[in-house]
Structure formats: structure tokens, C-alpha cells
Short mmCIF file of C-alpha atoms in Angstrom, two decimals:
data_model
loop_
_atom_site.label_atom_id
_atom_site.label_comp_id
_atom_site.label_asym_id
_atom_site.label_seq_id
_atom_site.Cartn_x
_atom_site.Cartn_y
_atom_site.Cartn_z
CA UNK C 1 -0.35 -0.14 -0.29
CA UNK C 2 3.10 2.87 1.59
CA UNK C 3 4.67 1.53 -2.79
CA UNK C 4 1.13 2.53 -4.56
CA UNK C 5 0.65 4.96 -2.54
CA UNK C 6 3.87 5.70 -3.42
CA UNK C 7 3.55 5.55 -7.06
CA UNK C 8 0.67 7.90 -7.00
CA UNK C 9 1.81 11.06 -5.31
CA UNK C 10 5.32 10.92 -8.37
CA UNK C 11 2.70 11.42 -11.10
CA UNK C 12 0.38 13.58 -9.98
CA UNK C 13 3.73 15.45 -9.24
CA UNK C 14 4.51 15.63 -12.71
CA UNK C 15 1.66 15.98 -13.96
CA UNK C 16 -0.19 16.22 -17.76
CA UNK C 17 3.15 16.13 -20.16
CA UNK C 18 4.22 12.46 -18.59
CA UNK C 19 1.62 9.93 -20.47
CA UNK C 20 1.65 5.88 -19.71
CA UNK C 21 4.14 4.89 -22.60
CA UNK C 22 6.57 6.37 -20.52
CA UNK C 23 6.01 2.97 -18.85
CA UNK C 24 6.53 0.79 -21.24
CA UNK C 25 7.82 2.90 -24.77
CA UNK C 26 11.11 2.01 -22.67
CA UNK C 27 11.30 -1.88 -22.40
CA UNK C 28 9.83 -2.04 -25.91
CA UNK C 29 11.66 -3.73 -28.57
CA UNK C 30 13.95 -2.10 -30.51
CA UNK C 31 13.90 -2.21 -34.41
CA UNK C 32 17.18 -2.32 -37.26
CA UNK C 33 18.91 0.96 -37.10
CA UNK C 34 16.87 2.60 -40.54
CA UNK C 35 18.41 6.15 -42.41
CA UNK C 36 16.79 9.32 -42.33
CA UNK C 37 14.97 10.55 -45.83
CA UNK C 38 18.16 13.09 -47.14
CA UNK C 39 16.68 15.86 -47.79
CA UNK C 40 13.28 16.16 -45.72
CA UNK C 41 11.40 18.71 -43.59
CA UNK C 42 8.30 18.80 -41.68
CA UNK C 43 6.81 20.87 -40.13
CA UNK C 44 3.92 19.50 -37.43
CA UNK C 45 1.53 21.28 -34.24
CA UNK C 46 1.44 18.18 -32.32
CA UNK C 47 -1.69 19.75 -29.94
CA UNK C 48 -1.57 20.37 -26.69
CA UNK C 49 -3.11 19.83 -24.36
CA UNK C 50 -4.40 17.22 -26.30
CA UNK C 51 -3.42 14.50 -24.03
CA UNK C 52 -1.94 12.15 -26.47
CA UNK C 53 0.76 9.29 -26.57
CA UNK C 54 4.16 10.01 -27.66
CA UNK C 55 4.14 6.34 -28.81
CA UNK C 56 2.02 7.35 -31.42
CA UNK C 57 4.14 10.35 -31.58
CA UNK C 58 7.10 8.49 -32.82
CA UNK C 59 5.07 6.56 -34.97
CA UNK C 60 3.24 8.57 -37.20
CA UNK C 61 6.57 11.18 -37.44
CA UNK C 62 8.32 7.40 -38.20
CA UNK C 63 6.69 6.95 -41.44
CA UNK C 64 8.72 9.68 -42.70
CA UNK C 65 11.43 9.35 -41.14
CA UNK C 66 12.49 13.30 -42.63
CA UNK C 67 16.04 15.07 -41.60
CA UNK C 68 14.39 17.34 -40.02
CA UNK C 69 11.78 18.06 -37.94
CA UNK C 70 10.28 21.54 -37.11
CA UNK C 71 7.47 20.26 -34.27
CA UNK C 72 5.26 22.92 -32.22
CA UNK C 73 3.16 23.08 -29.27
CA UNK C 74 5.72 21.04 -27.38
CA UNK C 75 6.90 20.11 -24.30
CA UNK C 76 10.72 19.85 -23.67
CA UNK C 77 9.03 16.25 -22.23
CA UNK C 78 7.26 14.77 -24.44
CA UNK C 79 10.07 15.95 -26.89
CA UNK C 80 12.17 13.99 -24.94
CA UNK C 81 9.96 11.45 -25.29
CA UNK C 82 9.40 11.56 -28.66
CA UNK C 83 12.95 11.89 -29.78
CA UNK C 84 13.75 8.49 -27.37
CA UNK C 85 11.42 6.59 -29.43
CA UNK C 86 12.54 7.28 -32.22
CA UNK C 87 15.88 5.73 -31.50
CA UNK C 88 14.22 3.08 -29.63
CA UNK C 89 11.41 1.97 -30.85
CA UNK C 90 12.72 3.33 -35.39
CA UNK C 91 15.62 3.59 -35.55
CA UNK C 92 16.15 6.94 -36.04
CA UNK C 93 19.14 9.30 -34.27
CA UNK C 94 17.83 12.77 -33.91
CA UNK C 95 19.91 16.37 -32.49
CA UNK C 96 17.26 18.44 -30.46
CA UNK C 97 16.90 22.30 -29.40
CA UNK C 98 14.42 24.23 -28.01
CA UNK C 99 12.64 27.48 -28.39
CA UNK C 100 10.87 28.23 -24.80
CA UNK C 101 8.89 30.77 -24.69
CA UNK C 102 7.09 29.80 -21.14
CA UNK C 103 7.51 27.49 -18.47
CA UNK C 104 4.08 25.44 -16.88
CA UNK C 105 3.05 23.04 -14.94
CA UNK C 106 -0.54 22.96 -15.57
CA UNK C 107 0.14 22.40 -19.55
CA UNK C 108 3.84 20.15 -19.68
CA UNK C 109 4.32 18.31 -16.34
CA UNK C 110 7.40 19.05 -14.02
CA UNK C 111 6.65 20.48 -10.43
CA UNK C 112 5.15 23.45 -9.42
CA UNK C 113 8.44 23.96 -8.43
CA UNK C 114 10.16 24.05 -10.84
CA UNK C 115 7.73 23.13 -14.57
CA UNK C 116 8.26 22.63 -17.89
CA UNK C 117 8.69 24.15 -20.98
CA UNK C 118 6.21 25.12 -23.46
CA UNK C 119 7.20 25.83 -27.08
CA UNK C 120 8.64 24.66 -30.02
CA UNK C 121 11.34 22.40 -30.93
CA UNK C 122 13.85 20.83 -33.64
CA UNK C 123 14.81 17.85 -34.57
CA UNK C 124 17.79 17.06 -37.16
CA UNK C 125 19.11 13.32 -38.00
CA UNK C 126 22.55 16.18 -38.43
CA UNK C 127 23.66 18.00 -35.97
CA UNK C 128 22.57 21.72 -34.62
CA UNK C 129 24.67 24.77 -34.48
CA UNK C 130 23.71 29.04 -33.00
CA UNK C 131 20.29 28.73 -31.82
CA UNK C 132 18.72 31.39 -30.53
CA UNK C 133 14.85 31.73 -28.91
CA UNK C 134 12.88 34.69 -29.41
CA UNK C 135 10.15 35.38 -27.75
CA UNK C 136 7.75 37.47 -30.00
CA UNK C 137 7.25 40.65 -27.20
CA UNK C 138 3.77 41.05 -27.81
CA UNK C 139 1.97 37.21 -27.59
CA UNK C 140 -1.63 38.24 -28.52
CA UNK C 141 -3.89 35.50 -26.16
CA UNK C 142 -1.15 33.83 -24.30
CA UNK C 143 3.08 33.83 -25.02
CA UNK C 144 4.71 32.98 -28.88
CA UNK C 145 7.55 33.01 -30.65
CA UNK C 146 9.63 31.58 -32.79
CA UNK C 147 14.17 29.94 -32.89
CA UNK C 148 16.91 29.14 -35.04
CA UNK C 149 19.90 27.02 -35.68
CA UNK C 150 21.89 26.00 -37.46
CA UNK C 151 22.15 22.52 -39.41
CA UNK C 152 23.40 21.14 -43.25
CA UNK C 153 21.22 19.99 -45.86
CA UNK C 154 21.75 18.53 -48.82
CA UNK C 155 25.42 18.95 -47.51
CA UNK C 156 25.30 22.99 -47.67
CA UNK C 157 24.09 25.14 -44.66
CA UNK C 158 20.75 26.70 -43.30
CA UNK C 159 19.28 28.30 -41.38
CA UNK C 160 15.94 26.76 -39.97
CA UNK C 161 13.55 28.70 -38.11
CA UNK C 162 10.30 27.22 -36.14
CA UNK C 163 7.70 29.75 -35.05
CA UNK C 164 4.42 29.58 -33.49
CA UNK C 165 2.11 32.71 -34.54
CA UNK C 166 -0.94 33.98 -32.50
CA UNK C 167 -4.81 32.60 -32.56
CA UNK C 168 -7.28 32.45 -35.00
CA UNK C 169 -8.86 36.14 -34.78
CA UNK C 170 -6.11 38.21 -33.44
CA UNK C 171 -4.83 39.54 -36.90
CA UNK C 172 -3.22 42.83 -35.66
CA UNK C 173 -0.81 40.19 -33.11
CA UNK C 174 0.62 38.39 -35.97
CA UNK C 175 1.27 41.30 -38.70
CA UNK C 176 3.69 42.38 -35.84
CA UNK C 177 5.48 38.60 -34.16
CA UNK C 178 5.52 38.69 -38.97
CA UNK C 179 7.28 41.66 -38.70
CA UNK C 180 9.85 40.43 -36.29
CA UNK C 181 10.47 37.15 -37.42
CA UNK C 182 10.72 38.64 -41.35
CA UNK C 183 13.19 40.14 -40.47
CA UNK C 184 15.13 38.30 -38.65
CA UNK C 185 14.40 35.23 -42.34
CA UNK C 186 15.60 38.44 -44.40
CA UNK C 187 19.12 38.59 -43.49
CA UNK C 188 20.47 34.49 -44.52
CA UNK C 189 20.20 33.85 -48.40
CA UNK C 190 18.84 29.92 -47.72
CA UNK C 191 16.42 29.83 -44.97
CA UNK C 192 13.84 27.45 -44.53
CA UNK C 193 10.93 28.86 -42.32
CA UNK C 194 8.95 25.87 -40.07
CA UNK C 195 5.12 26.26 -37.89
CA UNK C 196 2.21 27.19 -37.97
CA UNK C 197 0.96 30.55 -38.97
CA UNK C 198 -2.51 31.03 -37.89
CA UNK C 199 -3.19 32.85 -40.90
CA UNK C 200 -5.38 31.27 -43.94
CA UNK C 201 -2.12 32.25 -47.32
CA UNK C 202 -3.78 35.48 -48.38
CA UNK C 203 -4.33 35.75 -45.45
CA UNK C 204 -2.97 40.03 -45.64
CA UNK C 205 -0.22 39.95 -42.64
CA UNK C 206 1.22 37.27 -44.47
CA UNK C 207 2.20 39.65 -46.95
CA UNK C 208 6.04 39.60 -45.93
CA UNK C 209 6.75 36.25 -46.05
CA UNK C 210 5.43 35.68 -48.78
CA UNK C 211 8.48 38.46 -50.16
CA UNK C 212 11.55 36.46 -48.67
CA UNK C 213 10.28 32.78 -49.70
CA UNK C 214 8.03 30.40 -51.30
CA UNK C 215 5.55 28.09 -50.05
CA UNK C 216 6.87 24.20 -50.70
CA UNK C 217 3.57 23.90 -51.59
CA UNK C 218 4.15 25.01 -54.84
CA UNK C 219 0.66 25.40 -56.10
CA UNK C 220 0.38 27.64 -53.06
CA UNK C 221 0.48 30.82 -53.53
CA UNK C 222 -1.40 34.12 -52.38
CA UNK C 223 -5.16 34.73 -54.23
CA UNK C 224 -4.04 31.33 -55.52
CA UNK C 225 -7.86 30.68 -55.71
CA UNK C 226 -7.71 27.68 -52.93
CA UNK C 227 -4.59 26.34 -55.10
CA UNK C 228 -3.31 26.54 -51.62
CA UNK C 229 -3.89 21.67 -49.68
CA UNK C 230 -5.72 22.29 -46.40
CA UNK C 231 -3.12 21.42 -43.46
CA UNK C 232 -6.07 21.64 -40.68
CA UNK C 233 -8.97 19.38 -39.11
CA UNK C 234 -11.35 22.24 -39.69
CA UNK C 235 -10.30 22.65 -43.69
CA UNK C 236 -7.73 25.70 -43.12
CA UNK C 237 -4.40 25.56 -44.59
CA UNK C 238 -2.18 27.83 -41.42
CA UNK C 239 0.53 25.73 -41.43
CA UNK C 240 3.68 26.37 -44.24
CA UNK C 241 7.67 25.37 -45.02
CA UNK C 242 8.27 28.31 -46.75
CA UNK C 243 12.26 28.38 -49.14
CA UNK C 244 14.17 31.25 -49.55
CA UNK C 245 16.71 30.17 -52.19
CA UNK C 246 16.12 26.39 -51.69
CA UNK C 247 13.49 24.82 -54.52
CA UNK C 248 10.67 21.59 -53.88
CA UNK C 249 10.94 18.54 -55.30
CA UNK C 250 7.52 17.19 -54.38
CA UNK C 251 5.19 17.71 -50.88
CA UNK C 252 2.62 15.69 -48.72
CA UNK C 253 0.01 16.82 -46.83
CA UNK C 254 -0.49 13.06 -43.99
CA UNK C 255 -4.12 14.36 -41.66
CA UNK C 256 -3.40 13.09 -37.77
CA UNK C 257 -5.09 11.06 -35.36
CA UNK C 258 -2.67 11.91 -32.76
CA UNK C 259 -3.31 16.00 -33.52
CA UNK C 260 -5.71 18.61 -35.38
CA UNK C 261 -2.62 19.72 -37.30
CA UNK C 262 -1.64 17.96 -39.72
CA UNK C 263 1.76 16.20 -40.97
CA UNK C 264 3.67 18.80 -43.22
CA UNK C 265 6.58 17.75 -45.08
CA UNK C 266 7.90 18.62 -48.00
CA UNK C 267 11.84 16.78 -50.82
CA UNK C 268 14.02 20.12 -51.46
CA UNK C 269 16.30 20.42 -54.20
CA UNK C 270 19.73 19.78 -52.67
CA UNK C 271 21.50 22.00 -55.71
#
């Protein structure tokens, strides 16, 4: 009885970002080591709070095995587990960097005096350097920001950004946030900008991004007459892979049972 009480107390302290998959994932068999798909990048808002299994999230990523993954609405604890399951269960080894914008016990568990970090994360098969994490001056209804790292894609150095903009119906906040992000993106001749922009392609606040880069969905442009593929369960395109100085080869959008956002990945021309 005493042991059971201790276990229950620990579960209460750890909080909602520690689902039961942590208990069985470590004992699962390891599949044969496999390689990531070179030059493939992915963006995915994994949904928080959604109380989904990190084992399932890792399995969804592993189906496409991208070289670079940008995730939004992440808790550091969840990303640690996703990364562990990708290696233990799928043989996919990733480096990781975080763009934390909020310490929140209610969203990310931990303890009240040491809450978990919430924000963005980037996984990459190649090493990550020169990380920056920026919280936007005005986040809207909650803290928002972007992170950036340097890595190698197609044998060449590239700056990779990952962002999550203010919620729907908060256009003024998104416009200011894109101004901050675009100023940094414009400094680089080769850049990949991943993220949940919470805005449809012809939203006025996205104009500065369209001036700098193109989406990996080559048929998607502002005012393009509805040729942009949707990336959410509510039939809107909110998720983008903006490319600056890099050309896409093909892309795919896959609905996810774990999130209200789809997995959006693209294969890039390495030249």
C-alpha cells in the first residue's frame, strides 16, 4: 500500500505531460536502425493540451523519417520522449534544440516549483548550432515566439526557423510577429521557415513572408484561387514550409489522429 501511494504521488507531481507510454516504451523491442530521408523537412503542431501518446507521435514521424522536424505546441518533456522513442523503437537518431517561451506546470507538468518548458522544438539528423530563441514582444492570448538553428541540408549550410504565431482572429498580433521573424529571415540567403502561422495564405499579415520566400506547396500562393492544400482538421491551411533560396521537389500533407494539425513534409532540391 505504501509503494502504491508513493507511485500515485509521483504521478501527481509529474503532471499531464507524462503519459503512460513512458512506462512501457523503455521495454519495447528496438527495430533495426534505419536512415532518415535526406533533404526531407517536416512541420507539425503536435497539439497541446491533447493528452496524446508520445509513442504514437513518434510513430507518425517515423513513417516519413524526415531529416529535419519542426514541432509546435511542445513540452520539453514530451519532445524528450518522442526523441527517445524515435531512436529506441524506430532507429532514427536526432539532435534537438528548444525554443521555450513559457514555463507552465499546468501544460507541461514537472512540479509547481520547477514547471516544464512550452514552445517550439527542432529535431535534426545533422548537428544543430547557433541556436536562438526569441519570444515575440506581444504574443496575443498566450506567449508565442520563434527559434532558429543552423544545420546542413543537401550538403549545404542552411538556417532553419520554427515559429508559432498568435491564434486566429488576432491578426494585428500576427502582423507584428511576422515583422520580427521576417527581419531575421531576410538576413539569410538560404533559409527554411517551418511553423503554424494561424493564417490562411491570402491573409494580409503573411505578405512579408511571401515577399521573402515560397511555400513548399508549389501550387500555393496568396490569392491563388484555392489551390493550397489544407493542413488542419477545420479545412484551412495554417502550416507552412517557407523556402528561401531553396527549391521544393515534392510535398505531402497527412492528417494525424494525434493532432488537429496535419503532418506537412517536403523533399527539397539539394542543389
